[in-house]
Amino acid sequence: VWNARHLKHCRLVARRGDEVIGWVALGPYSGRVAYNGVAEVSVYIAERARSQGVGHALLDALIAESERHGIWTLQAGIFPENTISIALHTKCGFRQVGMRERLGKLNGAWRDVILLERRSATVGVEQVTGVFDVGAASTVGELLTAIEASLNNVDGVDGITLSLDAD
């Protein structure tokens, strides 16, 4: 069952001698093709290995491995009281994007889940190009302002390169 729920790649194990002290793995977010670059993170660190950097090392390695396999977004669902796991994910570049209320039921109690995600800075980043409605822009400054306004809500756009054709 575990193998069926996790991707064949991006499975990492930390050992101390012959003892497994932690592991990380990715599961598919969805079976739909549009989400092939999105995966769910699973992390386990043995109690005797916690607060020793094992989780950070594994999660950093998992991020690098996921990018080698074309994963552009990693997500994690964590119970709100697991502040250590939330802090670990945050240190590794995840951000909280929401809370899902009463998502799961454990030992007869409904459980909220904090949703965190990390978007790759290198995978799934395409150059944004297009034709923009510049309205009544009559100067280059007004033109740049109109283009900037068009790009304000485009995730991942850090700057603008403007080229003007003679046509």
PDB file of C-alpha atoms in Angstrom:
ATOM      1  CA  VAL A   1       0.000   0.000   0.000  1.00  0.00           C
ATOM      2  CA  TRP A   2       2.806   2.462   0.922  1.00  0.00           C
ATOM      3  CA  ASN A   3       4.543   1.972  -2.432  1.00  0.00           C
ATOM      4  CA  ALA A   4       1.317   2.583  -4.324  1.00  0.00           C
ATOM      5  CA  ARG A   5       0.755   5.895  -2.519  1.00  0.00           C
ATOM      6  CA  HIS A   6       4.228   7.328  -3.161  1.00  0.00           C
ATOM      7  CA  LEU A   7       6.140   8.258  -6.290  1.00  0.00           C
ATOM      8  CA  LYS A   8       8.815   5.798  -7.430  1.00  0.00           C
ATOM      9  CA  HIS A   9      11.428   8.575  -7.240  1.00  0.00           C
ATOM     10  CA  CYS A  10      12.121  11.037  -4.415  1.00  0.00           C
ATOM     11  CA  ARG A  11      12.311   8.530  -1.564  1.00  0.00           C
ATOM     12  CA  LEU A  12      15.187   9.311   0.782  1.00  0.00           C
ATOM     13  CA  VAL A  13      16.274   7.596   4.001  1.00  0.00           C
ATOM     14  CA  ALA A  14      18.609   8.791   6.773  1.00  0.00           C
ATOM     15  CA  ARG A  15      20.511   6.122   8.677  1.00  0.00           C
ATOM     16  CA  ARG A  16      22.740   6.067  11.686  1.00  0.00           C
ATOM     17  CA  GLY A  17      24.671   2.852  11.223  1.00  0.00           C
ATOM     18  CA  ASP A  18      22.082   0.207  10.375  1.00  0.00           C
ATOM     19  CA  GLU A  19      19.272   2.146  12.045  1.00  0.00           C
ATOM     20  CA  VAL A  20      16.761   4.194  10.019  1.00  0.00           C
ATOM     21  CA  ILE A  21      16.383   7.534  11.808  1.00  0.00           C
ATOM     22  CA  GLY A  22      14.238   9.330   9.237  1.00  0.00           C
ATOM     23  CA  TRP A  23      12.770   9.320   5.769  1.00  0.00           C
ATOM     24  CA  VAL A  24      11.040  11.613   3.292  1.00  0.00           C
ATOM     25  CA  ALA A  25       8.972  10.714   0.258  1.00  0.00           C
ATOM     26  CA  LEU A  26       6.614  12.288  -2.248  1.00  0.00           C
ATOM     27  CA  GLY A  27       3.111  11.226  -3.133  1.00  0.00           C
ATOM     28  CA  PRO A  28       1.184  12.427  -6.165  1.00  0.00           C
ATOM     29  CA  TYR A  29      -1.127  15.381  -5.573  1.00  0.00           C
ATOM     30  CA  SER A  30      -3.529  14.231  -8.273  1.00  0.00           C
ATOM     31  CA  GLY A  31      -3.788  11.709 -11.074  1.00  0.00           C
ATOM     32  CA  ARG A  32      -4.678  14.481 -13.529  1.00  0.00           C
ATOM     33  CA  VAL A  33      -1.978  15.381 -16.062  1.00  0.00           C
ATOM     34  CA  ALA A  34      -2.189  19.108 -15.271  1.00  0.00           C
ATOM     35  CA  TYR A  35      -0.817  18.385 -11.783  1.00  0.00           C
ATOM     36  CA  ASN A  36       2.112  16.103 -12.725  1.00  0.00           C
ATOM     37  CA  GLY A  37       4.504  18.685 -11.273  1.00  0.00           C
ATOM     38  CA  VAL A  38       2.785  18.859  -7.883  1.00  0.00           C
ATOM     39  CA  ALA A  39       3.530  16.431  -5.054  1.00  0.00           C
ATOM     40  CA  GLU A  40       2.630  15.882  -1.400  1.00  0.00           C
ATOM     41  CA  VAL A  41       5.504  15.664   1.101  1.00  0.00           C
ATOM     42  CA  SER A  42       5.717  12.946   3.778  1.00  0.00           C
ATOM     43  CA  VAL A  43       8.349  13.312   6.510  1.00  0.00           C
ATOM     44  CA  TYR A  44       9.206  10.998   9.391  1.00  0.00           C
ATOM     45  CA  ILE A  45      12.010  11.592  11.898  1.00  0.00           C
ATOM     46  CA  ALA A  46      12.571   9.095  14.725  1.00  0.00           C
ATOM     47  CA  GLU A  47      12.115  10.665  18.146  1.00  0.00           C
ATOM     48  CA  ARG A  48      15.752   9.936  19.107  1.00  0.00           C
ATOM     49  CA  ALA A  49      16.971  11.853  15.998  1.00  0.00           C
ATOM     50  CA  ARG A  50      14.844  14.987  16.345  1.00  0.00           C
ATOM     51  CA  SER A  51      16.400  18.458  16.764  1.00  0.00           C
ATOM     52  CA  GLN A  52      19.669  17.216  15.253  1.00  0.00           C
ATOM     53  CA  GLY A  53      19.258  18.590  11.712  1.00  0.00           C
ATOM     54  CA  VAL A  54      18.143  15.278  10.212  1.00  0.00           C
ATOM     55  CA  GLY A  55      14.765  16.609   9.082  1.00  0.00           C
ATOM     56  CA  HIS A  56      16.297  19.727   7.556  1.00  0.00           C
ATOM     57  CA  ALA A  57      18.920  17.705   5.666  1.00  0.00           C
ATOM     58  CA  LEU A  58      16.329  15.232   4.367  1.00  0.00           C
ATOM     59  CA  LEU A  59      13.843  17.919   3.335  1.00  0.00           C
ATOM     60  CA  ASP A  60      16.548  19.979   1.570  1.00  0.00           C
ATOM     61  CA  ALA A  61      17.697  16.856  -0.288  1.00  0.00           C
ATOM     62  CA  LEU A  62      14.098  16.003  -1.186  1.00  0.00           C
ATOM     63  CA  ILE A  63      13.547  19.492  -2.618  1.00  0.00           C
ATOM     64  CA  ALA A  64      16.647  19.159  -4.823  1.00  0.00           C
ATOM     65  CA  GLU A  65      15.655  15.650  -5.928  1.00  0.00           C
ATOM     66  CA  SER A  66      12.084  16.733  -6.675  1.00  0.00           C
ATOM     67  CA  GLU A  67      13.342  19.531  -8.931  1.00  0.00           C
ATOM     68  CA  ARG A  68      15.532  17.036 -10.819  1.00  0.00           C
ATOM     69  CA  HIS A  69      12.306  15.124 -11.502  1.00  0.00           C
ATOM     70  CA  GLY A  70      10.336  18.143 -12.741  1.00  0.00           C
ATOM     71  CA  ILE A  71       8.274  18.838  -9.623  1.00  0.00           C
ATOM     72  CA  TRP A  72       7.355  22.537  -9.447  1.00  0.00           C
ATOM     73  CA  THR A  73       5.202  22.587  -6.296  1.00  0.00           C
ATOM     74  CA  LEU A  74       5.545  20.646  -3.065  1.00  0.00           C
ATOM     75  CA  GLN A  75       2.763  20.730  -0.527  1.00  0.00           C
ATOM     76  CA  ALA A  76       2.393  19.491   3.016  1.00  0.00           C
ATOM     77  CA  GLY A  77      -0.609  19.118   5.302  1.00  0.00           C
ATOM     78  CA  ILE A  78       0.307  19.351   8.989  1.00  0.00           C
ATOM     79  CA  PHE A  79      -1.779  19.340  12.170  1.00  0.00           C
ATOM     80  CA  PRO A  80      -1.667  22.827  13.758  1.00  0.00           C
ATOM     81  CA  GLU A  81      -0.091  21.643  17.028  1.00  0.00           C
ATOM     82  CA  ASN A  82       2.882  20.120  15.171  1.00  0.00           C
ATOM     83  CA  THR A  83       4.759  23.407  15.365  1.00  0.00           C
ATOM     84  CA  ILE A  84       8.161  21.731  14.967  1.00  0.00           C
ATOM     85  CA  SER A  85       7.169  20.295  11.570  1.00  0.00           C
ATOM     86  CA  ILE A  86       5.646  23.608  10.487  1.00  0.00           C
ATOM     87  CA  ALA A  87       8.888  25.381  11.485  1.00  0.00           C
ATOM     88  CA  LEU A  88      10.985  22.799   9.600  1.00  0.00           C
ATOM     89  CA  HIS A  89       8.971  23.260   6.412  1.00  0.00           C
ATOM     90  CA  THR A  90       9.112  27.046   6.782  1.00  0.00           C
ATOM     91  CA  LYS A  91      12.924  26.938   7.150  1.00  0.00           C
ATOM     92  CA  CYS A  92      13.050  24.938   3.919  1.00  0.00           C
ATOM     93  CA  GLY A  93      11.107  27.546   1.948  1.00  0.00           C
ATOM     94  CA  PHE A  94       7.500  26.459   2.434  1.00  0.00           C
ATOM     95  CA  ARG A  95       4.831  29.041   3.164  1.00  0.00           C
ATOM     96  CA  GLN A  96       1.468  28.638   4.825  1.00  0.00           C
ATOM     97  CA  VAL A  97      -1.314  29.008   2.278  1.00  0.00           C
ATOM     98  CA  GLY A  98      -4.287  28.122   4.417  1.00  0.00           C
ATOM     99  CA  MET A  99      -6.021  25.921   6.894  1.00  0.00           C
ATOM    100  CA  ARG A 100      -8.482  23.209   5.989  1.00  0.00           C
ATOM    101  CA  GLU A 101     -11.043  22.876   8.766  1.00  0.00           C
ATOM    102  CA  ARG A 102     -12.227  19.473   9.936  1.00  0.00           C
ATOM    103  CA  LEU A 103     -10.411  17.784   7.064  1.00  0.00           C
ATOM    104  CA  GLY A 104      -9.594  14.552   8.842  1.00  0.00           C
ATOM    105  CA  LYS A 105     -10.843  12.479  11.711  1.00  0.00           C
ATOM    106  CA  LEU A 106      -8.359  10.887  14.114  1.00  0.00           C
ATOM    107  CA  ASN A 107      -9.356   8.882  17.187  1.00  0.00           C
ATOM    108  CA  GLY A 108     -12.924  10.116  16.814  1.00  0.00           C
ATOM    109  CA  ALA A 109     -11.978  13.810  16.715  1.00  0.00           C
ATOM    110  CA  TRP A 110     -12.198  16.125  13.714  1.00  0.00           C
ATOM    111  CA  ARG A 111      -8.809  17.592  12.761  1.00  0.00           C
ATOM    112  CA  ASP A 112      -7.856  20.840  11.065  1.00  0.00           C
ATOM    113  CA  VAL A 113      -4.828  20.762   8.767  1.00  0.00           C
ATOM    114  CA  ILE A 114      -2.419  23.604   7.990  1.00  0.00           C
ATOM    115  CA  LEU A 115      -1.594  23.615   4.276  1.00  0.00           C
ATOM    116  CA  LEU A 116       1.942  24.640   3.308  1.00  0.00           C
ATOM    117  CA  GLU A 117       3.514  24.788  -0.136  1.00  0.00           C
ATOM    118  CA  ARG A 118       6.847  25.466  -1.762  1.00  0.00           C
ATOM    119  CA  ARG A 119       7.057  26.644  -5.354  1.00  0.00           C
ATOM    120  CA  SER A 120      10.316  25.888  -7.188  1.00  0.00           C
ATOM    121  CA  ALA A 121      12.327  28.876  -8.375  1.00  0.00           C
ATOM    122  CA  THR A 122      13.733  26.805 -11.255  1.00  0.00           C
ATOM    123  CA  VAL A 123      11.127  24.239 -12.375  1.00  0.00           C
ATOM    124  CA  GLY A 124       7.953  25.366 -14.108  1.00  0.00           C
ATOM    125  CA  VAL A 125       9.189  28.912 -14.561  1.00  0.00           C
ATOM    126  CA  GLU A 126       8.453  30.115 -18.055  1.00  0.00           C
ATOM    127  CA  GLN A 127       9.069  33.516 -19.541  1.00  0.00           C
ATOM    128  CA  VAL A 128       5.864  35.539 -19.597  1.00  0.00           C
ATOM    129  CA  THR A 129       5.243  37.173 -22.939  1.00  0.00           C
ATOM    130  CA  GLY A 130       2.181  38.677 -24.453  1.00  0.00           C
ATOM    131  CA  VAL A 131       0.324  41.594 -25.895  1.00  0.00           C
ATOM    132  CA  PHE A 132      -0.921  44.067 -23.338  1.00  0.00           C
ATOM    133  CA  ASP A 133      -3.754  46.559 -23.542  1.00  0.00           C
ATOM    134  CA  VAL A 134      -1.937  49.824 -23.007  1.00  0.00           C
ATOM    135  CA  GLY A 135      -5.000  51.969 -23.501  1.00  0.00           C
ATOM    136  CA  ALA A 136      -4.178  55.618 -24.042  1.00  0.00           C
ATOM    137  CA  ALA A 137      -0.464  55.373 -23.146  1.00  0.00           C
ATOM    138  CA  SER A 138       1.316  58.086 -25.068  1.00  0.00           C
ATOM    139  CA  THR A 139       4.772  57.986 -23.483  1.00  0.00           C
ATOM    140  CA  VAL A 140       7.201  55.172 -22.762  1.00  0.00           C
ATOM    141  CA  GLY A 141       6.684  55.791 -19.024  1.00  0.00           C
ATOM    142  CA  GLU A 142       2.909  55.395 -19.363  1.00  0.00           C
ATOM    143  CA  LEU A 143       3.459  52.292 -21.490  1.00  0.00           C
ATOM    144  CA  LEU A 144       5.694  50.710 -18.828  1.00  0.00           C
ATOM    145  CA  THR A 145       3.177  51.585 -16.114  1.00  0.00           C
ATOM    146  CA  ALA A 146       0.383  49.912 -18.128  1.00  0.00           C
ATOM    147  CA  ILE A 147       2.464  46.747 -18.649  1.00  0.00           C
ATOM    148  CA  GLU A 148       3.451  46.617 -14.979  1.00  0.00           C
ATOM    149  CA  ALA A 149      -0.217  46.892 -14.017  1.00  0.00           C
ATOM    150  CA  SER A 150      -1.014  43.955 -16.338  1.00  0.00           C
ATOM    151  CA  LEU A 151       1.681  41.832 -14.664  1.00  0.00           C
ATOM    152  CA  ASN A 152       0.875  42.685 -11.047  1.00  0.00           C
ATOM    153  CA  ASN A 153      -1.120  39.501 -10.475  1.00  0.00           C
ATOM    154  CA  VAL A 154       1.114  37.106 -12.412  1.00  0.00           C
ATOM    155  CA  ASP A 155       2.841  34.801  -9.928  1.00  0.00           C
ATOM    156  CA  GLY A 156       6.590  34.526 -10.333  1.00  0.00           C
ATOM    157  CA  VAL A 157       7.170  37.686 -12.383  1.00  0.00           C
ATOM    158  CA  ASP A 158      10.146  39.529 -10.919  1.00  0.00           C
ATOM    159  CA  GLY A 159      10.894  42.022 -13.675  1.00  0.00           C
ATOM    160  CA  ILE A 160      10.072  43.248 -17.132  1.00  0.00           C
ATOM    161  CA  THR A 161      12.079  43.301 -20.331  1.00  0.00           C
ATOM    162  CA  LEU A 162      10.546  45.650 -22.871  1.00  0.00           C
ATOM    163  CA  SER A 163      11.211  45.383 -26.567  1.00  0.00           C
ATOM    164  CA  LEU A 164       9.494  47.634 -29.038  1.00  0.00           C
ATOM    165  CA  ASP A 165       8.879  46.600 -32.631  1.00  0.00           C
ATOM    166  CA  ALA A 166       8.712  49.184 -35.381  1.00  0.00           C
ATOM    167  CA  ASP A 167       5.302  47.835 -36.469  1.00  0.00           C
TER     168      ASP A 167
END
